[in-house]
Coordinates of C-alpha atoms in Angstrom, one line a residue:
M1 CA 0.3 -0.2 0.0
L2 CA 3.0 2.1 1.2
D3 CA 4.1 2.0 -2.7
E4 CA 1.1 2.8 -3.9
L5 CA 0.7 5.7 -2.0
T6 CA 4.0 6.9 -2.7
A7 CA 3.7 6.2 -6.5
T8 CA 0.6 8.5 -6.6
L9 CA 2.7 11.3 -4.9
V10 CA 5.6 10.9 -7.2
A11 CA 3.6 10.7 -10.6
H12 CA 1.5 14.3 -9.4
R13 CA 4.9 16.0 -8.9
F14 CA 6.3 14.6 -11.9
Y15 CA 2.9 15.0 -14.4
V16 CA 1.1 17.6 -12.6
L17 CA 4.0 20.2 -11.0
G18 CA 6.6 19.1 -13.8
Q19 CA 9.5 18.4 -11.1
S20 CA 12.3 16.2 -12.7
K21 CA 13.3 12.7 -11.0
I22 CA 16.1 14.4 -9.6
E23 CA 13.8 16.5 -7.6
I24 CA 11.6 14.3 -6.5
A25 CA 14.5 11.6 -5.4
A26 CA 15.8 14.3 -3.0
D27 CA 12.7 15.4 -1.5
F28 CA 11.6 11.8 -0.8
G29 CA 14.6 10.5 0.2
I30 CA 15.2 7.6 -2.5
S31 CA 17.3 7.0 -5.8
R32 CA 15.7 8.3 -9.2
F33 CA 15.8 5.0 -10.4
K34 CA 13.5 4.1 -7.4
V35 CA 11.4 7.1 -8.7
A36 CA 11.5 6.1 -12.4
R37 CA 10.3 2.8 -10.9
L38 CA 7.3 4.5 -9.1
I39 CA 6.4 6.7 -12.1
D40 CA 6.1 3.5 -14.4
A41 CA 3.9 1.6 -11.5
A42 CA 1.8 4.7 -11.6
L43 CA 1.0 4.1 -15.2
S44 CA 0.8 0.1 -15.0
Q45 CA -1.7 0.2 -12.2
G46 CA -4.1 3.0 -13.4
L47 CA -3.1 5.1 -10.7
V48 CA -2.2 7.6 -13.6
R49 CA -4.2 7.9 -16.9
V50 CA -2.1 9.8 -20.2
E51 CA -4.3 11.3 -22.2
F52 CA -4.1 13.3 -25.6
A53 CA -6.1 16.1 -27.2
P54 CA -4.5 16.5 -30.4
P55 CA -5.6 19.6 -32.3
A56 CA -6.4 17.9 -35.3
P57 CA -8.2 14.4 -35.7
V58 CA -5.0 12.1 -36.0
D59 CA -4.9 8.7 -35.0
V60 CA -1.7 9.3 -32.6
R61 CA -0.9 5.2 -32.5
L62 CA -1.1 4.3 -36.2
S63 CA 1.2 7.2 -37.2
D64 CA 3.7 6.3 -35.0
E65 CA 3.3 2.6 -36.2
L66 CA 3.8 3.9 -39.6
R67 CA 6.5 6.3 -38.9
S68 CA 8.8 3.5 -37.1
A69 CA 8.0 0.8 -39.8
Y70 CA 9.6 3.1 -42.6
G71 CA 12.1 5.0 -40.5
L72 CA 10.2 8.2 -41.4
R73 CA 10.7 11.8 -39.9
Q74 CA 6.9 12.2 -39.2
A75 CA 3.8 10.5 -40.3
F76 CA 0.2 11.5 -39.6
V77 CA -2.7 9.2 -39.9
L78 CA -6.5 11.0 -40.3
N79 CA -8.3 8.8 -37.6
R80 CA -11.0 6.6 -38.7
A81 CA -13.8 9.2 -38.5
A82 CA -11.8 11.7 -40.5
S83 CA -11.4 9.3 -43.2
T84 CA -14.9 8.6 -43.4
G85 CA -16.6 10.0 -46.5
P86 CA -16.5 10.8 -50.1
R87 CA -12.8 11.0 -51.4
P88 CA -13.6 14.9 -52.0
Q89 CA -14.4 15.6 -48.4
V90 CA -11.1 13.1 -46.9
R91 CA -9.1 15.0 -49.6
R92 CA -10.0 18.3 -48.1
Q93 CA -8.8 17.2 -44.5
I94 CA -5.8 15.8 -45.9
G95 CA -5.0 19.4 -47.6
A96 CA -5.9 21.2 -44.4
F97 CA -3.6 19.2 -42.3
A98 CA -0.8 19.7 -44.7
A99 CA -1.6 23.5 -45.0
Q100 CA -1.2 23.3 -41.0
L101 CA 2.1 21.3 -41.2
L102 CA 3.4 23.9 -43.8
S103 CA 2.6 26.7 -42.4
E104 CA 4.3 25.5 -38.5
T105 CA 7.4 24.3 -40.4
V106 CA 8.5 26.4 -43.2
T107 CA 11.1 29.2 -42.6
E108 CA 12.3 32.6 -44.6
D109 CA 15.4 30.1 -45.6
D110 CA 13.2 27.7 -47.2
V111 CA 12.6 27.4 -50.9
V112 CA 9.6 25.4 -51.4
G113 CA 8.5 23.2 -54.2
L114 CA 4.9 22.0 -54.9
S115 CA 3.7 19.1 -57.2
W116 CA 0.3 19.4 -59.4
A117 CA -2.0 17.1 -57.6
R118 CA -5.6 17.6 -56.3
S119 CA -4.5 17.1 -53.0
V120 CA -1.8 19.4 -53.3
N121 CA -4.5 22.1 -54.6
A122 CA -6.7 21.3 -51.6
M123 CA -3.6 22.2 -49.3
A124 CA -3.0 25.6 -51.1
A125 CA -6.6 26.5 -50.7
A126 CA -6.4 25.9 -47.0
V127 CA -2.9 27.7 -46.0
R128 CA -3.5 31.0 -44.2
R129 CA 0.2 31.8 -43.4
L130 CA 3.6 31.2 -44.2
P131 CA 6.9 33.3 -43.9
K132 CA 8.2 34.9 -46.8
C133 CA 9.9 32.7 -49.0
P134 CA 10.0 31.4 -52.9
I135 CA 7.7 28.8 -53.9
V136 CA 8.2 26.6 -57.2
Q137 CA 6.1 24.4 -59.0
L138 CA 7.8 21.3 -59.8
C139 CA 5.5 19.8 -62.6
G140 CA 3.3 21.0 -65.2
V141 CA -0.8 20.6 -65.3
Q142 CA -3.0 18.5 -66.3
A143 CA -4.8 19.9 -69.3
G144 CA -8.0 18.6 -69.0
M145 CA -8.3 19.5 -65.4
D146 CA -6.9 22.4 -65.0
M147 CA -10.0 24.8 -65.5
R148 CA -11.9 23.1 -63.0
D149 CA -9.5 23.2 -60.3
R150 CA -7.7 26.4 -61.4
S151 CA -4.6 24.3 -60.5
V152 CA -2.3 26.3 -62.4
E153 CA -2.9 28.6 -60.2
T154 CA -1.5 27.1 -56.9
V155 CA 1.7 28.4 -57.0
R156 CA 0.7 31.8 -57.0
Q157 CA -2.0 31.2 -54.8
V158 CA 0.5 29.8 -52.2
A159 CA 2.7 33.1 -52.9
E160 CA 0.5 35.3 -52.1
V161 CA 0.0 34.1 -48.7
S162 CA 3.9 33.8 -48.6
G163 CA 4.9 37.2 -50.0
G164 CA 7.7 35.4 -51.6
D165 CA 8.4 34.9 -55.3
A166 CA 6.4 32.4 -57.4
Y167 CA 8.1 30.0 -59.8
P168 CA 4.8 28.6 -61.7
I169 CA 5.2 26.4 -65.2
Y170 CA 2.3 27.5 -67.6
G171 CA 2.6 24.0 -69.7
P172 CA 1.2 20.6 -69.8
L173 CA 2.2 18.0 -67.8
V174 CA 2.2 15.3 -70.5
L175 CA 3.2 16.6 -74.2
P176 CA 3.1 14.5 -77.3
D177 CA 6.9 14.2 -77.8
R178 CA 10.4 14.7 -76.7
R179 CA 11.1 17.5 -78.8
T180 CA 8.0 19.4 -77.9
T181 CA 9.6 19.1 -74.3
E182 CA 13.0 20.2 -75.0
I183 CA 11.5 23.5 -76.6
L184 CA 9.1 24.5 -73.8
R185 CA 11.7 23.7 -71.1
R186 CA 14.0 26.4 -73.1
Q187 CA 11.0 28.9 -72.7
P188 CA 12.3 31.4 -70.3
G189 CA 9.3 31.3 -67.8
I190 CA 9.6 27.4 -67.4
A191 CA 13.6 27.6 -67.8
E192 CA 13.8 30.2 -64.7
T193 CA 11.5 27.3 -63.1
F194 CA 13.2 24.4 -63.6
A195 CA 16.5 26.5 -62.5
Q196 CA 15.1 26.5 -58.9
F197 CA 14.9 22.9 -58.3
P198 CA 18.4 22.4 -57.0
R199 CA 18.0 25.2 -54.2
L200 CA 14.5 23.3 -52.8
T201 CA 14.6 22.7 -49.2
K202 CA 11.0 21.4 -49.0
A203 CA 8.8 20.1 -51.3
V204 CA 5.0 19.1 -51.1
V205 CA 4.0 16.0 -53.4
S206 CA 0.9 13.7 -53.7
I207 CA 1.4 9.9 -54.5
G208 CA -0.3 8.4 -57.4
A209 CA -0.8 4.8 -57.9
W210 CA -0.4 3.1 -61.4
L211 CA -3.8 2.7 -61.9
P212 CA -7.0 4.1 -63.6
G213 CA -8.5 7.1 -61.7
E214 CA -5.4 6.8 -59.4
S215 CA -2.7 8.9 -61.1
T216 CA -2.9 12.5 -63.0
V217 CA -0.6 10.8 -65.1
Y218 CA -1.8 7.1 -66.0
D219 CA -5.1 9.2 -67.3
A220 CA -3.2 11.3 -69.6
V221 CA -1.1 8.9 -71.7
S222 CA -2.2 6.8 -74.5
P223 CA -3.6 3.2 -73.6
A224 CA -0.5 1.4 -75.1
E225 CA 2.1 3.8 -73.4
R226 CA 0.2 2.7 -70.3
E227 CA 0.3 -1.0 -70.8
A228 CA 4.4 -0.2 -71.5
I229 CA 4.5 1.2 -68.4
T230 CA 2.9 -1.3 -66.2
A231 CA 4.7 -4.3 -68.1
R232 CA 7.8 -2.7 -66.5
G233 CA 6.5 -3.2 -63.3
A234 CA 5.7 0.6 -62.3
R235 CA 3.4 1.0 -59.1
A236 CA 3.8 4.7 -58.2
E237 CA 3.4 7.8 -59.4
V238 CA 5.0 11.2 -57.8
A239 CA 5.0 14.1 -59.6
A240 CA 5.4 12.2 -63.3
R241 CA 8.2 10.0 -61.9
L242 CA 7.8 6.4 -61.6
F243 CA 8.8 3.8 -59.0
D244 CA 8.5 -0.1 -58.9
G245 CA 6.9 -1.9 -56.2
E246 CA 10.7 -2.3 -54.2
G247 CA 10.6 1.7 -54.5
K248 CA 13.3 1.7 -57.0
P249 CA 12.8 4.6 -60.1
L250 CA 11.9 3.5 -63.2
S251 CA 13.5 4.9 -65.9
T252 CA 10.7 5.0 -69.3
G253 CA 9.8 6.9 -72.2
L254 CA 7.3 8.7 -70.3
A255 CA 10.5 10.4 -68.6
H256 CA 11.5 12.2 -72.1
H257 CA 7.7 14.1 -72.6
V258 CA 6.3 15.2 -69.2
L259 CA 7.4 18.9 -67.6
A260 CA 8.3 18.2 -64.2
I261 CA 11.5 18.1 -61.9
D262 CA 13.6 14.5 -62.6
T263 CA 13.7 11.9 -59.8
A264 CA 17.4 12.8 -59.2
E265 CA 16.9 16.1 -57.9
L266 CA 13.4 15.4 -56.6
L267 CA 15.3 12.8 -54.3
K268 CA 17.8 15.3 -53.4
V269 CA 15.4 17.6 -51.5
P270 CA 15.9 17.6 -47.8
E271 CA 12.7 17.3 -46.9
V272 CA 9.5 15.8 -49.1
I273 CA 5.9 15.9 -47.6
A274 CA 3.7 13.1 -49.4
L275 CA 0.2 13.3 -49.3
G276 CA -1.4 9.8 -50.1
Y277 CA -4.6 8.7 -49.3
T278 CA -7.2 6.3 -49.9
A279 CA -6.9 1.8 -49.6
P280 CA -6.5 1.5 -53.6
K281 CA -3.2 3.3 -53.3
A282 CA -2.1 1.7 -50.4
A283 CA 0.5 -0.4 -52.7
A284 CA 2.0 2.6 -54.3
I285 CA 2.6 4.3 -51.0
D286 CA 4.5 1.2 -49.9
A287 CA 6.7 1.4 -52.9
V288 CA 7.6 5.1 -52.5
L289 CA 8.2 4.9 -48.9
R290 CA 10.4 2.2 -49.8
S291 CA 12.3 4.5 -52.3
G292 CA 13.6 7.0 -49.7
L293 CA 12.0 10.0 -51.0
V294 CA 9.6 10.5 -48.5
S295 CA 10.1 12.3 -44.7
T296 CA 7.0 13.3 -43.8
L297 CA 3.7 11.4 -44.9
I298 CA 0.1 12.3 -44.6
T299 CA -2.4 9.7 -45.1
D300 CA -5.9 8.2 -43.6
T301 CA -6.7 5.2 -41.9
P302 CA -7.5 2.8 -45.1
A303 CA -4.5 3.5 -46.3
A304 CA -2.2 3.2 -43.5
E305 CA -3.8 0.0 -42.8
G306 CA -3.1 -1.5 -45.8
V307 CA 0.4 0.0 -46.3
L308 CA 1.1 -1.7 -42.5
R309 CA -0.3 -5.2 -44.1
L310 CA 2.1 -4.9 -46.5
R311 CA 4.8 -4.0 -44.5
Q312 CA 4.4 -6.8 -41.9
G313 CA 3.9 -9.1 -45.0

């Protein structure tokens, strides 16, 4: 009984009053190792309950499992309630979380890259504050969807919040051939944006699965090219760059007719925040995480559970 009462007092000093273990040990005339054992006992016996009240709807346990499984710097998983609903609703939740994270982590020393994606557009719409820094577009836009999503303005929209310089790419994501791509890359505005890629310190990208409706690039190329790329083992796409199931970058003909940062430059960015969600993308997310590209992942519960099953299996 004495240890139980002592454990309660010790735990109160530690958790509520904020005293160190050394201070508590001196007050009680015991060793700091005894203090540590009493604190552990208070937790295990239910004398102390630790509760979290996250400012966002995050599943803390699942987030930590995912971070640990892939050696990520950070992982954030929307809890099951926030992950339920139509895809546009989940996308807005993912975008809002990414906007908050960007606002909390970007500094004036950063150069931030944004890929073209619906989830990144949702993040741009939710950003309310950023320090002054350059905002760089990482790839062109899919012409058939641009007018609806206004994605061509994403970089300028975020740059307006930041007050920093904007480096957009006013050009299609997928072009008909290599020659057209090379001509456009030499255009002054686009060339200026591509020149910023070596300066990038942070990037926000979306993970696409090499499946119908799960990647804007997949939907933009011809059926013959899709089949050829699928036969090469493509599983995932990030900023129009492809990865196989083991996370290895794939070199295909597609690389020569897209306006986008190349894989080598993308892999050199110190911090890459990836947005990937919904169960159908689990294999693609797993592949990209295996590549070592991603430092922070923002996802939802169905995708996270699928990714962990793949990792464990």
